[in-house]
Amino acid sequence: MAIQSPIRAKDPLLQPLKLKKLVLRNRIMSTSHACGLEKDGFPQEAYQAYHEEKARGGIGLSMFGGSSNVDIDSPNIFQQLNVGTDQIIPHFQRFSERMHAQGAALMCQITHLGRRGDPYAQDWLPPIGPSPIRETLHRGIPREMDEHDIVRVVKAYGQAARRCEAGGLDGIETLASGHMIGQFLSPKTNHRTDRFGGSLENRVRFALMVHDEIRRNVSADFIVGMRYVVDEGIDGELSAEECLAAAQILEREGAVDFFNALFGSMDTSRSLSEEVFPGMGMPAAPWVAAVGRFKRAVNLPVFHAAKLSDMASARFAVSEGHVDMAGLTRPHITDPHMVAKLMRGEEHRIRPCVGAGHCQSQHRPKCLHNASTGRELTIGHRIETTQKPRNAVVVGAGPAGLEAARVLAERGHNVRLFEAAAQPGGQVLLAAADWRRDLIGIIDWRLAELEILGVAVECNRYMDMDSVAALDPDLVILATGGIPQTEFGIGDDLVQSAWDIVGRQVKPLGDVLIWDNTGRHPALLAAQVAQAEGANVRLTTIDVNIGQDLVYPESTRWHKEFAKSGLRPEGNLRLTGVTRKGNKLEAVLMNELTHDIEQHLYDQVIVEMGTIPMNDLFQGLRGQSANDGVTDLHALKNLEPQPGKGKGYELHRIGDAQSSRNIHAAVYDALRLCSVA
């Protein structure tokens, strides 16, 4: 992307960086991650298209293949690539050709999981490691490696590197930290007494052997780096001083061409979600200063990514000399065109990463509020202009309605957007508080885009059948959301919803029972609010534990919040009835495992059961619609226009106006329906 502008001349993020003979066109990169799009262990069409979109969007360097496996006893446990076979080379060749054609460099991460391997995955081989110490997260107890294992794995690294260069890649990085190289390096995981254990010089020996073997198998111009921990943090034993000393040995021996700096340990969910991949509720760029201290003590380029959530954070890190390359990995999942927008002078239009962690779920790499990411082969990131503009009415200005209005306006339709409340945002207005306050970016970005597109949000406008019909629409999209479901059984008229507490419509008082039937956020938010208001809270859930429907950074944060407040959630409990006893409420809870019944008195009973659609407007409008309000699901799935069926407007429901789901589902409803409308 050869865009010349005053912005490029001034912005430190847009300056080139030279690594050996490789010139990176800017200082912005995406770090290696297992994006979830591999097929048969290889980066095939969907995987390549996902990265190519970032290259088309102007990125300087895309790293890929997070935790790519070099040998058979490093199994595929979270959709990694298999660099342990020559079959991957043709895929690399096609991949590198595509990325280079767009002007971006391409590198792969290669590793051996070591003790992080799952003994029951893939080929059911025992995990191996420097010492037989179980890892907390992945649970395997490794077999202690002997010299034969070490020689075999070292050779496997070299062969994996050879395949990467044969595939046309610009370079690789190995992964230290919690993987095998880091397991040898850290005294927490290395208790050996032979030449690979004890002193720092002994513990770094394995890394040197690996990189010596890699160097023997690749050309002198091929870039070889290491994703490297600069401090293991409070869950580790490798101090910043030892990390630096080992790095200086690696540099002195010519083992690496760059360091890609990490902070923290990888073997607990807390350290992963707060240190290695800090997300929502963590401060921006929390480890930049620590990485900067490391960089000033070595003489090699240093890369870093850990909640560099926006261009401002990245620009600070680069301009202050803390890093040479700024990793905006999750922000690129949210907006793969962010560099192009920066170069056009449209930094304000970059879709913000809110740090929700949805891209780290089993649905990765799908972003909570960009439904195109990971679907580049189907819906893509570009909205085509329609040849037949229509009069479109969107009712409801939560995430679904705002996305529908945005996409329809991008298409060139005439859009009117109505919201019954005093301000747009829907449920996000309740959710965006305390450590989840960044969620409001989902709303704010869409409002800003609608302003650019000339679409006003008409608030305090309750729309009925007549007011919709008076607008003479061709297309009506109902994004009217839902209302809390509270009908669990006997006494459901005596309870309040979690929304009542979170929205401050009901003040929590005295002894409060909160029962969670969804495993989502609202019950947990209600418990937090009630505790803060001084109530004596009992938090129960029908699930095994709280947060069952959440991604691990979110559930980990909730467990930590309640551990700090002293609240101990109770699982496997079903609320079966509530009756009034004087000025108290008697709640009946059944244990899901034993079917034992318990009865206790409370001042308030709060339930969270999701929402049910607000259907009155839909039922009123469907009789005058051409499609009777029916969305053809096959056309929706295939991204085809909805079939025309006669006179009248086309009517559809999206988001929680259909059923209780998450933000991603709501914006995906809107995107795929409206992008072909």
Short mmCIF file of N, CA and C in Angstrom, two decimals, residues 33-38 65-69 74-81 109 111 113 116-118 121-122 135 138 175 179 266 272 360-361 364:
data_model
loop_
_atom_site.label_atom_id
_atom_site.label_comp_id
_atom_site.label_asym_id
_atom_site.label_seq_id
_atom_site.Cartn_x
_atom_site.Cartn_y
_atom_site.Cartn_z
N HIS A 33 -1.16 -16.03 16.77
CA HIS A 33 -2.26 -16.56 17.58
C HIS A 33 -2.89 -17.72 16.81
N ALA A 34 -3.47 -18.64 17.55
CA ALA A 34 -4.20 -19.75 16.93
C ALA A 34 -5.59 -19.23 16.62
N CYS A 35 -5.81 -18.82 15.37
CA CYS A 35 -7.03 -18.07 15.04
C CYS A 35 -8.26 -18.96 14.91
N GLY A 36 -8.09 -20.28 14.94
CA GLY A 36 -9.25 -21.16 14.89
C GLY A 36 -9.73 -21.50 13.50
N LEU A 37 -9.00 -21.06 12.47
CA LEU A 37 -9.44 -21.28 11.09
C LEU A 37 -8.63 -22.33 10.35
N GLU A 38 -7.71 -23.00 11.05
CA GLU A 38 -6.92 -24.03 10.37
C GLU A 38 -7.83 -25.16 9.88
N GLY A 65 0.05 -18.56 13.10
CA GLY A 65 0.40 -19.89 13.58
C GLY A 65 0.75 -19.95 15.04
N GLY A 66 -0.04 -19.29 15.88
CA GLY A 66 0.24 -19.35 17.31
C GLY A 66 0.38 -20.79 17.79
N SER A 67 1.51 -21.10 18.44
CA SER A 67 1.79 -22.42 19.00
C SER A 67 1.81 -23.53 17.95
N SER A 68 2.32 -23.22 16.75
CA SER A 68 2.40 -24.25 15.70
C SER A 68 3.35 -25.37 16.13
N ASN A 69 2.90 -26.60 15.96
CA ASN A 69 3.58 -27.75 16.55
C ASN A 69 4.70 -28.29 15.67
N SER A 74 3.72 -32.81 20.56
CA SER A 74 3.16 -31.49 20.83
C SER A 74 1.83 -31.46 20.09
N PRO A 75 0.74 -31.89 20.73
CA PRO A 75 -0.51 -32.16 20.01
C PRO A 75 -1.32 -30.91 19.70
N ASN A 76 -2.26 -31.07 18.79
CA ASN A 76 -3.18 -30.00 18.43
C ASN A 76 -4.29 -29.96 19.46
N ILE A 77 -4.23 -28.99 20.37
CA ILE A 77 -5.24 -28.90 21.42
C ILE A 77 -6.06 -27.62 21.34
N PHE A 78 -5.62 -26.63 20.56
CA PHE A 78 -6.47 -25.47 20.33
C PHE A 78 -6.32 -24.97 18.90
N GLN A 79 -6.43 -25.93 17.97
CA GLN A 79 -6.45 -25.63 16.53
C GLN A 79 -5.17 -24.95 16.05
N GLN A 80 -4.02 -25.53 16.46
CA GLN A 80 -2.75 -25.03 15.96
C GLN A 80 -2.44 -25.60 14.58
N LEU A 81 -1.39 -25.06 13.97
CA LEU A 81 -0.89 -25.60 12.72
C LEU A 81 0.12 -26.71 13.01
N GLN A 109 4.99 -18.67 14.02
CA GLN A 109 5.52 -19.08 15.32
C GLN A 109 5.60 -20.60 15.36
N THR A 111 6.78 -24.05 17.80
CA THR A 111 6.99 -24.36 19.22
C THR A 111 6.76 -25.83 19.49
N LEU A 113 4.88 -27.70 22.76
CA LEU A 113 4.11 -27.38 23.96
C LEU A 113 4.76 -27.87 25.24
N ARG A 116 2.58 -28.51 28.45
CA ARG A 116 1.24 -28.02 28.15
C ARG A 116 0.45 -28.98 27.27
N GLY A 117 1.11 -30.01 26.76
CA GLY A 117 0.42 -30.96 25.90
C GLY A 117 -0.63 -31.76 26.65
N ASP A 118 -1.64 -32.19 25.92
CA ASP A 118 -2.72 -32.99 26.47
C ASP A 118 -2.43 -34.46 26.18
N ALA A 121 -5.03 -36.08 23.74
CA ALA A 121 -5.34 -35.45 22.46
C ALA A 121 -4.52 -36.07 21.35
N GLN A 122 -5.04 -35.99 20.15
CA GLN A 122 -4.35 -36.38 18.92
C GLN A 122 -3.89 -37.83 18.98
N GLU A 135 1.15 -28.89 34.82
CA GLU A 135 0.70 -27.53 34.58
C GLU A 135 -0.74 -27.37 35.05
N HIS A 138 -3.47 -27.06 31.77
CA HIS A 138 -3.63 -28.15 30.81
C HIS A 138 -3.56 -29.54 31.44
N LEU A 175 8.62 -19.87 20.55
CA LEU A 175 7.88 -19.39 21.72
C LEU A 175 8.53 -19.93 22.98
N HIS A 179 6.05 -22.40 27.11
CA HIS A 179 6.27 -23.56 26.26
C HIS A 179 7.66 -24.15 26.53
N MET A 266 2.03 -18.39 31.76
CA MET A 266 0.98 -18.93 30.91
C MET A 266 0.23 -20.09 31.56
N LEU A 272 -2.95 -15.52 32.41
CA LEU A 272 -3.25 -15.38 30.99
C LEU A 272 -4.15 -14.18 30.73
N GLN A 360 -11.22 -14.80 21.83
CA GLN A 360 -10.45 -15.87 22.47
C GLN A 360 -11.32 -17.05 22.85
N SER A 361 -12.58 -17.01 22.45
CA SER A 361 -13.52 -18.07 22.79
C SER A 361 -13.40 -19.22 21.81
N ARG A 364 -13.42 -18.21 18.13
CA ARG A 364 -12.38 -17.35 17.59
C ARG A 364 -12.16 -17.61 16.11
#
